């Protein structure tokens, strides 16, 4: 596990097309353990698969729990295309789990699920006294410099052009 740093850090500029994927579940009827436990168990299984298969495109992920019986994952991907490719891959664990979920939980009254995908553009990030986390864990950390001491300064730097990736280049 990375060690905390004593200095304030910001992220390296992510390559164009880097995606943030948020996904979660909310237990709405906790007494229906069999209904939501299988959904809960599916996510760590997918994360283990993605950690073992970096070619799938996930850069980093963190599982989070909330006191309201909701759980979420914050993950960073090389691209939204990589994320969508993983989701549709019949040999990866997501598609079979999704098909099972949609078949079994048509009423969706015991557990809810959600997700959001963002292609990272203007952004800012800072951390201090902790290991790289979030975007800094996904794309790398660098020390705060005079131009990145404030959120406004970090946002200004995030608007500088980043090298294109295969997902963001126009077909030739």
Short mmCIF file of N, CA and C in Angstrom, two decimals:
data_model
loop_
_atom_site.label_atom_id
_atom_site.label_comp_id
_atom_site.label_asym_id
_atom_site.label_seq_id
_atom_site.Cartn_x
_atom_site.Cartn_y
_atom_site.Cartn_z
N UNK A 1 0.85 -1.18 0.00
CA UNK A 1 0.00 0.00 0.00
C UNK A 1 0.89 1.24 0.00
N UNK A 2 0.56 2.24 -0.81
CA UNK A 2 1.36 3.46 -0.83
C UNK A 2 1.35 4.15 0.54
N UNK A 3 2.45 4.79 0.86
CA UNK A 3 2.58 5.49 2.13
C UNK A 3 2.10 6.93 1.98
N UNK A 4 1.61 7.51 3.08
CA UNK A 4 1.22 8.93 3.03
C UNK A 4 2.42 9.81 2.70
N UNK A 5 2.14 10.92 2.05
CA UNK A 5 3.20 11.88 1.74
C UNK A 5 3.07 13.06 2.69
N UNK A 6 4.18 13.69 2.96
CA UNK A 6 4.18 14.84 3.86
C UNK A 6 3.92 16.15 3.12
N UNK A 7 3.89 16.09 1.80
CA UNK A 7 3.69 17.32 1.03
C UNK A 7 2.36 17.28 0.30
N UNK A 8 1.87 18.47 -0.05
CA UNK A 8 0.61 18.54 -0.80
C UNK A 8 0.87 18.13 -2.23
N UNK A 9 -0.05 17.31 -2.78
CA UNK A 9 0.11 16.78 -4.13
C UNK A 9 -1.12 17.11 -4.96
N UNK A 10 -0.92 17.17 -6.27
CA UNK A 10 -2.01 17.23 -7.23
C UNK A 10 -1.75 16.14 -8.26
N UNK A 11 -2.70 15.93 -9.16
CA UNK A 11 -2.54 14.84 -10.12
C UNK A 11 -1.73 15.26 -11.34
N UNK A 12 -1.12 14.27 -11.95
CA UNK A 12 -0.52 14.46 -13.27
C UNK A 12 -1.67 14.71 -14.23
N UNK A 13 -1.47 15.44 -15.31
CA UNK A 13 -2.56 15.61 -16.27
C UNK A 13 -2.97 14.26 -16.85
N UNK A 14 -4.24 13.90 -16.74
CA UNK A 14 -4.66 12.62 -17.31
C UNK A 14 -4.68 12.69 -18.84
N UNK A 15 -4.40 11.59 -19.50
CA UNK A 15 -4.52 11.59 -20.96
C UNK A 15 -5.96 11.94 -21.37
N UNK A 16 -6.10 12.57 -22.50
CA UNK A 16 -7.44 12.89 -23.00
C UNK A 16 -8.25 11.61 -23.09
N UNK A 17 -9.49 11.68 -22.67
CA UNK A 17 -10.37 10.53 -22.74
C UNK A 17 -10.47 9.73 -21.46
N UNK A 18 -9.61 10.03 -20.46
CA UNK A 18 -9.69 9.32 -19.18
C UNK A 18 -11.10 9.47 -18.62
N UNK A 19 -11.65 8.38 -18.09
CA UNK A 19 -13.04 8.39 -17.63
C UNK A 19 -13.13 8.10 -16.14
N UNK A 20 -14.09 8.75 -15.50
CA UNK A 20 -14.46 8.50 -14.12
C UNK A 20 -15.77 7.74 -14.16
N UNK A 21 -15.82 6.59 -13.49
CA UNK A 21 -17.03 5.78 -13.46
C UNK A 21 -17.44 5.60 -12.01
N UNK A 22 -18.66 6.02 -11.69
CA UNK A 22 -19.24 5.86 -10.37
C UNK A 22 -20.35 4.84 -10.48
N UNK A 23 -20.36 3.87 -9.59
CA UNK A 23 -21.41 2.86 -9.61
C UNK A 23 -21.75 2.50 -8.17
N UNK A 24 -23.01 2.20 -7.93
CA UNK A 24 -23.38 1.85 -6.57
C UNK A 24 -24.68 1.10 -6.48
N UNK A 25 -24.96 0.71 -5.26
CA UNK A 25 -26.21 0.01 -4.96
C UNK A 25 -26.75 0.55 -3.64
N UNK A 26 -28.05 0.46 -3.48
CA UNK A 26 -28.74 0.87 -2.26
C UNK A 26 -29.64 -0.25 -1.83
N UNK A 27 -29.42 -0.75 -0.62
CA UNK A 27 -30.28 -1.79 -0.07
C UNK A 27 -31.56 -1.11 0.41
N UNK A 28 -32.69 -1.46 -0.18
CA UNK A 28 -33.95 -0.83 0.19
C UNK A 28 -34.77 -1.69 1.15
N UNK A 29 -34.51 -2.99 1.15
CA UNK A 29 -35.19 -3.90 2.08
C UNK A 29 -34.13 -4.82 2.69
N UNK A 30 -33.46 -4.35 3.76
CA UNK A 30 -32.33 -5.10 4.30
C UNK A 30 -32.68 -6.50 4.80
N UNK A 31 -33.91 -6.73 5.18
CA UNK A 31 -34.31 -8.05 5.67
C UNK A 31 -34.37 -9.09 4.55
N UNK A 32 -34.31 -8.66 3.30
CA UNK A 32 -34.25 -9.58 2.16
C UNK A 32 -32.79 -9.85 1.80
N UNK A 33 -32.07 -10.44 2.74
CA UNK A 33 -30.63 -10.65 2.62
C UNK A 33 -30.24 -11.34 1.32
N UNK A 34 -30.96 -12.40 0.96
CA UNK A 34 -30.61 -13.14 -0.26
C UNK A 34 -30.73 -12.27 -1.51
N UNK A 35 -31.63 -11.32 -1.48
CA UNK A 35 -31.85 -10.48 -2.66
C UNK A 35 -30.68 -9.52 -2.90
N UNK A 36 -30.19 -8.87 -1.88
CA UNK A 36 -29.16 -7.86 -2.09
C UNK A 36 -27.74 -8.37 -1.90
N UNK A 37 -27.55 -9.44 -1.13
CA UNK A 37 -26.20 -9.94 -0.88
C UNK A 37 -25.53 -10.40 -2.18
N UNK A 38 -26.29 -11.04 -3.05
CA UNK A 38 -25.71 -11.50 -4.32
C UNK A 38 -25.27 -10.32 -5.18
N UNK A 39 -26.00 -9.22 -5.14
CA UNK A 39 -25.61 -8.02 -5.89
C UNK A 39 -24.36 -7.42 -5.26
N UNK A 40 -24.33 -7.38 -3.93
CA UNK A 40 -23.18 -6.83 -3.21
C UNK A 40 -21.91 -7.62 -3.51
N UNK A 41 -22.00 -8.94 -3.54
CA UNK A 41 -20.83 -9.81 -3.78
C UNK A 41 -20.31 -9.69 -5.20
N UNK A 42 -21.17 -9.37 -6.15
CA UNK A 42 -20.75 -9.29 -7.56
C UNK A 42 -19.69 -8.22 -7.79
N UNK A 43 -19.77 -7.10 -7.09
CA UNK A 43 -18.83 -5.99 -7.36
C UNK A 43 -17.40 -6.33 -6.98
N UNK A 44 -17.11 -6.84 -5.78
CA UNK A 44 -15.72 -7.20 -5.48
C UNK A 44 -15.17 -8.24 -6.46
N UNK A 45 -16.02 -9.14 -6.92
CA UNK A 45 -15.59 -10.13 -7.91
C UNK A 45 -15.15 -9.43 -9.20
N UNK A 46 -15.92 -8.44 -9.64
CA UNK A 46 -15.55 -7.69 -10.85
C UNK A 46 -14.27 -6.90 -10.63
N UNK A 47 -14.13 -6.29 -9.46
CA UNK A 47 -12.92 -5.51 -9.19
C UNK A 47 -11.68 -6.40 -9.16
N UNK A 48 -11.79 -7.59 -8.57
CA UNK A 48 -10.65 -8.52 -8.58
C UNK A 48 -10.28 -8.89 -10.01
N UNK A 49 -11.28 -9.15 -10.84
CA UNK A 49 -11.04 -9.48 -12.25
C UNK A 49 -10.30 -8.32 -12.93
N UNK A 50 -10.79 -7.11 -12.73
CA UNK A 50 -10.18 -5.94 -13.39
C UNK A 50 -8.76 -5.69 -12.90
N UNK A 51 -8.49 -5.93 -11.63
CA UNK A 51 -7.12 -5.78 -11.13
C UNK A 51 -6.20 -6.83 -11.74
N UNK A 52 -6.73 -8.02 -11.99
CA UNK A 52 -5.94 -9.09 -12.61
C UNK A 52 -5.80 -8.91 -14.12
N UNK A 53 -6.62 -8.05 -14.72
CA UNK A 53 -6.61 -7.82 -16.16
C UNK A 53 -6.48 -6.32 -16.46
N UNK A 54 -5.29 -5.75 -16.22
CA UNK A 54 -5.13 -4.31 -16.46
C UNK A 54 -5.38 -3.91 -17.91
N UNK A 55 -5.26 -4.84 -18.83
CA UNK A 55 -5.53 -4.53 -20.24
C UNK A 55 -7.00 -4.15 -20.46
N UNK A 56 -7.88 -4.46 -19.49
CA UNK A 56 -9.29 -4.08 -19.61
C UNK A 56 -9.46 -2.56 -19.51
N UNK A 57 -8.51 -1.87 -18.87
CA UNK A 57 -8.55 -0.42 -18.87
C UNK A 57 -8.85 0.28 -17.57
N UNK A 58 -9.18 -0.46 -16.50
CA UNK A 58 -9.43 0.22 -15.23
C UNK A 58 -8.08 0.64 -14.63
N UNK A 59 -7.97 1.90 -14.26
CA UNK A 59 -6.72 2.43 -13.70
C UNK A 59 -6.66 2.29 -12.19
N UNK A 60 -7.77 2.56 -11.51
CA UNK A 60 -7.84 2.41 -10.05
C UNK A 60 -9.30 2.40 -9.64
N UNK A 61 -9.53 1.86 -8.43
CA UNK A 61 -10.91 1.80 -7.92
C UNK A 61 -10.88 1.80 -6.40
N UNK A 62 -11.96 2.30 -5.83
CA UNK A 62 -12.11 2.31 -4.38
C UNK A 62 -13.57 2.02 -4.05
N UNK A 63 -13.78 1.04 -3.17
CA UNK A 63 -15.12 0.67 -2.71
C UNK A 63 -15.44 1.51 -1.48
N UNK A 64 -16.63 2.09 -1.45
CA UNK A 64 -17.04 2.97 -0.35
C UNK A 64 -18.38 2.49 0.22
N UNK A 65 -18.55 2.63 1.52
CA UNK A 65 -19.80 2.27 2.18
C UNK A 65 -20.36 3.51 2.88
N UNK A 66 -21.68 3.62 2.91
CA UNK A 66 -22.35 4.73 3.58
C UNK A 66 -23.26 4.18 4.67
N UNK A 67 -23.53 4.97 5.70
CA UNK A 67 -24.37 4.48 6.79
C UNK A 67 -25.83 4.24 6.39
N UNK A 68 -26.24 4.68 5.21
CA UNK A 68 -27.63 4.49 4.78
C UNK A 68 -27.83 3.21 3.97
N UNK A 69 -26.94 2.23 4.16
CA UNK A 69 -27.02 0.94 3.46
C UNK A 69 -26.82 1.10 1.96
N UNK A 70 -25.96 2.03 1.59
CA UNK A 70 -25.59 2.15 0.18
C UNK A 70 -24.08 1.94 0.06
N UNK A 71 -23.69 1.41 -1.08
CA UNK A 71 -22.30 1.09 -1.35
C UNK A 71 -21.98 1.62 -2.74
N UNK A 72 -20.77 2.11 -2.92
CA UNK A 72 -20.41 2.62 -4.23
C UNK A 72 -18.95 2.33 -4.53
N UNK A 73 -18.62 2.43 -5.81
CA UNK A 73 -17.25 2.29 -6.27
C UNK A 73 -16.92 3.52 -7.10
N UNK A 74 -15.79 4.12 -6.79
CA UNK A 74 -15.24 5.22 -7.58
C UNK A 74 -14.10 4.61 -8.37
N UNK A 75 -14.20 4.64 -9.69
CA UNK A 75 -13.14 4.04 -10.50
C UNK A 75 -12.75 4.97 -11.64
N UNK A 76 -11.50 4.83 -12.04
CA UNK A 76 -10.95 5.61 -13.15
C UNK A 76 -10.54 4.63 -14.24
N UNK A 77 -10.81 5.01 -15.48
CA UNK A 77 -10.58 4.14 -16.64
C UNK A 77 -9.76 4.89 -17.68
N UNK A 78 -9.01 4.14 -18.47
CA UNK A 78 -8.27 4.76 -19.59
C UNK A 78 -9.23 5.52 -20.49
N UNK A 79 -10.43 4.97 -20.67
CA UNK A 79 -11.41 5.62 -21.55
C UNK A 79 -12.79 5.06 -21.28
N UNK A 80 -13.81 5.81 -21.69
CA UNK A 80 -15.18 5.30 -21.62
C UNK A 80 -15.34 4.10 -22.54
N UNK A 81 -14.61 4.07 -23.64
CA UNK A 81 -14.66 2.93 -24.56
C UNK A 81 -14.19 1.66 -23.88
N UNK A 82 -13.10 1.75 -23.11
CA UNK A 82 -12.62 0.57 -22.36
C UNK A 82 -13.68 0.10 -21.37
N UNK A 83 -14.31 1.04 -20.68
CA UNK A 83 -15.36 0.70 -19.72
C UNK A 83 -16.52 -0.01 -20.42
N UNK A 84 -16.96 0.53 -21.55
CA UNK A 84 -18.08 -0.07 -22.28
C UNK A 84 -17.70 -1.44 -22.85
N UNK A 85 -16.46 -1.57 -23.28
CA UNK A 85 -15.99 -2.86 -23.80
C UNK A 85 -16.03 -3.92 -22.68
N UNK A 86 -15.56 -3.55 -21.48
CA UNK A 86 -15.61 -4.47 -20.35
C UNK A 86 -17.05 -4.86 -20.03
N UNK A 87 -17.94 -3.87 -20.00
CA UNK A 87 -19.34 -4.13 -19.65
C UNK A 87 -20.00 -5.09 -20.62
N UNK A 88 -19.60 -5.08 -21.88
CA UNK A 88 -20.22 -5.93 -22.91
C UNK A 88 -19.47 -7.23 -23.17
N UNK A 89 -18.34 -7.45 -22.51
CA UNK A 89 -17.51 -8.63 -22.76
C UNK A 89 -18.14 -9.87 -22.13
N UNK A 90 -18.56 -10.85 -22.94
CA UNK A 90 -19.20 -12.04 -22.38
C UNK A 90 -18.24 -12.91 -21.56
N UNK A 91 -16.92 -12.71 -21.73
CA UNK A 91 -15.95 -13.49 -20.96
C UNK A 91 -15.54 -12.81 -19.66
N UNK A 92 -15.96 -11.58 -19.45
CA UNK A 92 -15.68 -10.85 -18.21
C UNK A 92 -16.88 -10.99 -17.28
N UNK A 93 -16.72 -10.72 -15.99
CA UNK A 93 -17.82 -10.99 -15.05
C UNK A 93 -19.01 -10.04 -15.08
N UNK A 94 -18.90 -8.87 -15.73
CA UNK A 94 -20.01 -7.92 -15.67
C UNK A 94 -21.25 -8.39 -16.44
N UNK A 95 -21.09 -8.75 -17.69
CA UNK A 95 -22.25 -9.06 -18.53
C UNK A 95 -23.10 -10.20 -17.96
N UNK A 96 -22.50 -11.32 -17.55
CA UNK A 96 -23.33 -12.37 -16.94
C UNK A 96 -24.04 -11.88 -15.67
N UNK A 97 -23.36 -11.09 -14.84
CA UNK A 97 -23.99 -10.57 -13.62
C UNK A 97 -25.13 -9.62 -13.96
N UNK A 98 -24.94 -8.77 -14.97
CA UNK A 98 -25.99 -7.84 -15.37
C UNK A 98 -27.20 -8.58 -15.92
N UNK A 99 -26.97 -9.58 -16.75
CA UNK A 99 -28.09 -10.36 -17.29
C UNK A 99 -28.86 -11.05 -16.17
N UNK A 100 -28.13 -11.62 -15.22
CA UNK A 100 -28.77 -12.28 -14.09
C UNK A 100 -29.59 -11.28 -13.29
N UNK A 101 -29.01 -10.11 -13.02
CA UNK A 101 -29.70 -9.10 -12.23
C UNK A 101 -30.99 -8.65 -12.90
N UNK A 102 -30.94 -8.36 -14.19
CA UNK A 102 -32.14 -7.86 -14.88
C UNK A 102 -33.22 -8.93 -14.98
N UNK A 103 -32.81 -10.19 -15.00
CA UNK A 103 -33.78 -11.29 -15.05
C UNK A 103 -34.43 -11.53 -13.68
N UNK A 104 -33.62 -11.53 -12.64
CA UNK A 104 -34.11 -11.86 -11.30
C UNK A 104 -34.82 -10.69 -10.63
N UNK A 105 -34.30 -9.48 -10.83
CA UNK A 105 -34.82 -8.34 -10.09
C UNK A 105 -35.62 -7.38 -10.95
N UNK A 106 -36.57 -7.90 -11.65
CA UNK A 106 -37.41 -7.05 -12.50
C UNK A 106 -38.17 -6.02 -11.67
N UNK A 107 -38.57 -6.39 -10.44
CA UNK A 107 -39.34 -5.45 -9.62
C UNK A 107 -38.46 -4.39 -8.94
N UNK A 108 -37.21 -4.66 -8.74
CA UNK A 108 -36.23 -3.72 -8.20
C UNK A 108 -36.66 -3.06 -6.88
N UNK A 109 -37.41 -3.76 -6.06
CA UNK A 109 -37.86 -3.12 -4.83
C UNK A 109 -37.02 -3.49 -3.61
N UNK A 110 -36.04 -4.38 -3.76
CA UNK A 110 -35.22 -4.80 -2.62
C UNK A 110 -33.83 -4.18 -2.65
N UNK A 111 -33.35 -3.93 -3.84
CA UNK A 111 -32.03 -3.32 -4.00
C UNK A 111 -32.06 -2.47 -5.27
N UNK A 112 -31.50 -1.28 -5.16
CA UNK A 112 -31.41 -0.40 -6.32
C UNK A 112 -29.96 -0.27 -6.76
N UNK A 113 -29.76 -0.02 -8.03
CA UNK A 113 -28.41 0.19 -8.55
C UNK A 113 -28.38 1.47 -9.38
N UNK A 114 -27.20 2.05 -9.51
CA UNK A 114 -27.03 3.27 -10.30
C UNK A 114 -25.60 3.32 -10.81
N UNK A 115 -25.38 4.11 -11.84
CA UNK A 115 -24.01 4.41 -12.27
C UNK A 115 -23.99 5.71 -13.06
N UNK A 116 -22.80 6.31 -13.10
CA UNK A 116 -22.57 7.54 -13.86
C UNK A 116 -21.19 7.44 -14.49
N UNK A 117 -21.04 7.91 -15.71
CA UNK A 117 -19.75 7.93 -16.40
C UNK A 117 -19.44 9.36 -16.81
N UNK A 118 -18.23 9.79 -16.52
CA UNK A 118 -17.77 11.13 -16.90
C UNK A 118 -16.45 10.99 -17.63
N UNK A 119 -16.30 11.66 -18.75
CA UNK A 119 -15.01 11.77 -19.40
C UNK A 119 -14.36 13.02 -18.81
N UNK A 120 -13.20 12.84 -18.22
CA UNK A 120 -12.58 13.91 -17.45
C UNK A 120 -12.12 15.04 -18.37
N UNK A 121 -12.54 16.23 -18.02
CA UNK A 121 -12.11 17.44 -18.73
C UNK A 121 -11.52 18.37 -17.70
N UNK A 122 -12.12 19.54 -17.54
CA UNK A 122 -11.64 20.46 -16.52
C UNK A 122 -11.85 19.82 -15.15
N UNK A 123 -10.83 19.87 -14.34
CA UNK A 123 -10.89 19.23 -13.03
C UNK A 123 -9.82 19.85 -12.15
N UNK A 124 -9.89 19.53 -10.87
CA UNK A 124 -8.80 19.86 -9.97
C UNK A 124 -8.81 18.82 -8.87
N UNK A 125 -7.64 18.56 -8.32
CA UNK A 125 -7.52 17.57 -7.25
C UNK A 125 -6.37 17.98 -6.34
N UNK A 126 -6.51 17.67 -5.07
CA UNK A 126 -5.43 17.93 -4.11
C UNK A 126 -5.51 16.87 -3.02
N UNK A 127 -4.37 16.52 -2.48
CA UNK A 127 -4.32 15.64 -1.31
C UNK A 127 -3.13 16.05 -0.47
N UNK A 128 -3.22 15.75 0.82
CA UNK A 128 -2.14 16.10 1.73
C UNK A 128 -2.16 15.12 2.88
N UNK A 129 -1.00 14.60 3.24
CA UNK A 129 -0.91 13.71 4.38
C UNK A 129 -1.52 12.35 4.16
N UNK A 130 -1.63 11.93 2.91
CA UNK A 130 -2.21 10.61 2.62
C UNK A 130 -1.59 10.08 1.34
N UNK A 131 -1.71 8.76 1.12
CA UNK A 131 -1.20 8.22 -0.13
C UNK A 131 -2.03 8.74 -1.31
N UNK A 132 -1.53 8.59 -2.52
CA UNK A 132 -2.33 8.98 -3.69
C UNK A 132 -3.73 8.35 -3.60
N UNK A 133 -4.74 9.15 -3.93
CA UNK A 133 -6.14 8.75 -3.79
C UNK A 133 -6.90 9.35 -4.95
N UNK A 134 -7.92 8.65 -5.41
CA UNK A 134 -8.75 9.18 -6.48
C UNK A 134 -7.95 9.38 -7.75
N UNK A 135 -8.05 10.56 -8.32
CA UNK A 135 -7.39 10.84 -9.60
C UNK A 135 -5.87 10.74 -9.48
N UNK A 136 -5.29 11.15 -8.33
CA UNK A 136 -3.84 11.05 -8.20
C UNK A 136 -3.39 9.59 -8.18
N UNK A 137 -4.20 8.69 -7.65
CA UNK A 137 -3.86 7.26 -7.68
C UNK A 137 -4.00 6.69 -9.08
N UNK A 138 -4.92 7.25 -9.86
CA UNK A 138 -5.18 6.71 -11.20
C UNK A 138 -4.14 7.17 -12.23
N UNK A 139 -3.77 8.44 -12.19
CA UNK A 139 -2.90 8.98 -13.26
C UNK A 139 -1.56 9.48 -12.76
N UNK A 140 -1.32 9.44 -11.46
CA UNK A 140 -0.04 9.88 -10.92
C UNK A 140 -0.17 11.18 -10.15
N UNK A 141 0.73 11.37 -9.19
CA UNK A 141 0.72 12.56 -8.34
C UNK A 141 1.98 13.37 -8.59
N UNK A 142 1.87 14.66 -8.36
CA UNK A 142 3.04 15.54 -8.44
C UNK A 142 2.89 16.60 -7.36
N UNK A 143 3.99 17.12 -6.87
CA UNK A 143 3.92 18.13 -5.82
C UNK A 143 3.21 19.40 -6.30
N UNK A 144 2.56 20.05 -5.35
CA UNK A 144 1.96 21.36 -5.61
C UNK A 144 3.09 22.34 -5.94
N UNK A 145 2.86 23.16 -6.95
CA UNK A 145 3.83 24.17 -7.38
C UNK A 145 3.15 25.53 -7.26
N UNK A 146 3.88 26.61 -7.49
CA UNK A 146 3.25 27.93 -7.37
C UNK A 146 1.95 28.07 -8.17
N UNK A 147 1.88 27.52 -9.37
CA UNK A 147 0.68 27.66 -10.19
C UNK A 147 -0.46 26.72 -9.81
N UNK A 148 -0.21 25.79 -8.86
CA UNK A 148 -1.25 24.82 -8.49
C UNK A 148 -1.59 24.88 -7.00
N UNK A 149 -1.26 25.99 -6.34
CA UNK A 149 -1.54 26.11 -4.90
C UNK A 149 -3.01 26.29 -4.59
N UNK A 150 -3.78 26.81 -5.54
CA UNK A 150 -5.21 27.04 -5.31
C UNK A 150 -6.03 26.17 -6.26
N UNK A 151 -7.29 25.96 -5.90
CA UNK A 151 -8.20 25.21 -6.78
C UNK A 151 -8.30 25.90 -8.14
N UNK A 152 -8.37 27.23 -8.13
CA UNK A 152 -8.46 27.96 -9.40
C UNK A 152 -7.22 27.72 -10.26
N UNK A 153 -6.05 27.70 -9.64
CA UNK A 153 -4.82 27.44 -10.39
C UNK A 153 -4.78 26.04 -10.96
N UNK A 154 -5.24 25.08 -10.18
CA UNK A 154 -5.27 23.69 -10.68
C UNK A 154 -6.28 23.55 -11.81
N UNK A 155 -7.42 24.23 -11.69
CA UNK A 155 -8.41 24.19 -12.77
C UNK A 155 -7.85 24.83 -14.04
N UNK A 156 -7.13 25.93 -13.90
CA UNK A 156 -6.51 26.56 -15.08
C UNK A 156 -5.56 25.58 -15.77
N UNK A 157 -4.75 24.87 -14.99
CA UNK A 157 -3.81 23.92 -15.59
C UNK A 157 -4.53 22.75 -16.25
N UNK A 158 -5.70 22.39 -15.74
CA UNK A 158 -6.40 21.23 -16.31
C UNK A 158 -6.95 21.53 -17.69
N UNK A 159 -7.04 22.81 -18.06
CA UNK A 159 -7.59 23.14 -19.38
C UNK A 159 -6.52 23.13 -20.46
N UNK A 160 -5.26 22.95 -20.08
CA UNK A 160 -4.21 22.87 -21.10
C UNK A 160 -4.40 21.60 -21.91
N UNK A 161 -4.12 21.63 -23.18
CA UNK A 161 -4.30 20.44 -24.02
C UNK A 161 -3.47 19.27 -23.51
N UNK A 162 -4.08 18.09 -23.54
CA UNK A 162 -3.40 16.86 -23.17
C UNK A 162 -3.22 16.03 -24.42
N UNK A 163 -2.22 15.17 -24.44
CA UNK A 163 -2.03 14.35 -25.64
C UNK A 163 -3.26 13.48 -25.90
N UNK A 164 -3.69 13.37 -27.16
CA UNK A 164 -4.86 12.54 -27.46
C UNK A 164 -4.54 11.07 -27.28
N UNK A 165 -5.59 10.31 -27.01
CA UNK A 165 -5.47 8.85 -26.94
C UNK A 165 -6.16 8.27 -28.16
N UNK A 166 -6.03 6.98 -28.36
CA UNK A 166 -6.67 6.33 -29.51
C UNK A 166 -8.18 6.55 -29.49
N UNK A 167 -8.78 6.67 -28.29
CA UNK A 167 -10.22 6.85 -28.19
C UNK A 167 -10.69 8.24 -28.56
N UNK A 168 -9.77 9.23 -28.52
CA UNK A 168 -10.19 10.60 -28.79
C UNK A 168 -9.72 11.12 -30.13
N UNK A 169 -8.92 10.35 -30.84
CA UNK A 169 -8.46 10.78 -32.16
C UNK A 169 -9.54 10.51 -33.20
N UNK A 170 -9.62 11.41 -34.16
CA UNK A 170 -10.54 11.22 -35.27
C UNK A 170 -10.03 10.09 -36.15
N UNK A 171 -10.93 9.27 -36.69
CA UNK A 171 -10.48 8.20 -37.59
C UNK A 171 -9.75 8.80 -38.79
N UNK A 172 -8.67 8.13 -39.23
CA UNK A 172 -7.85 8.67 -40.31
C UNK A 172 -8.09 8.12 -41.64
#
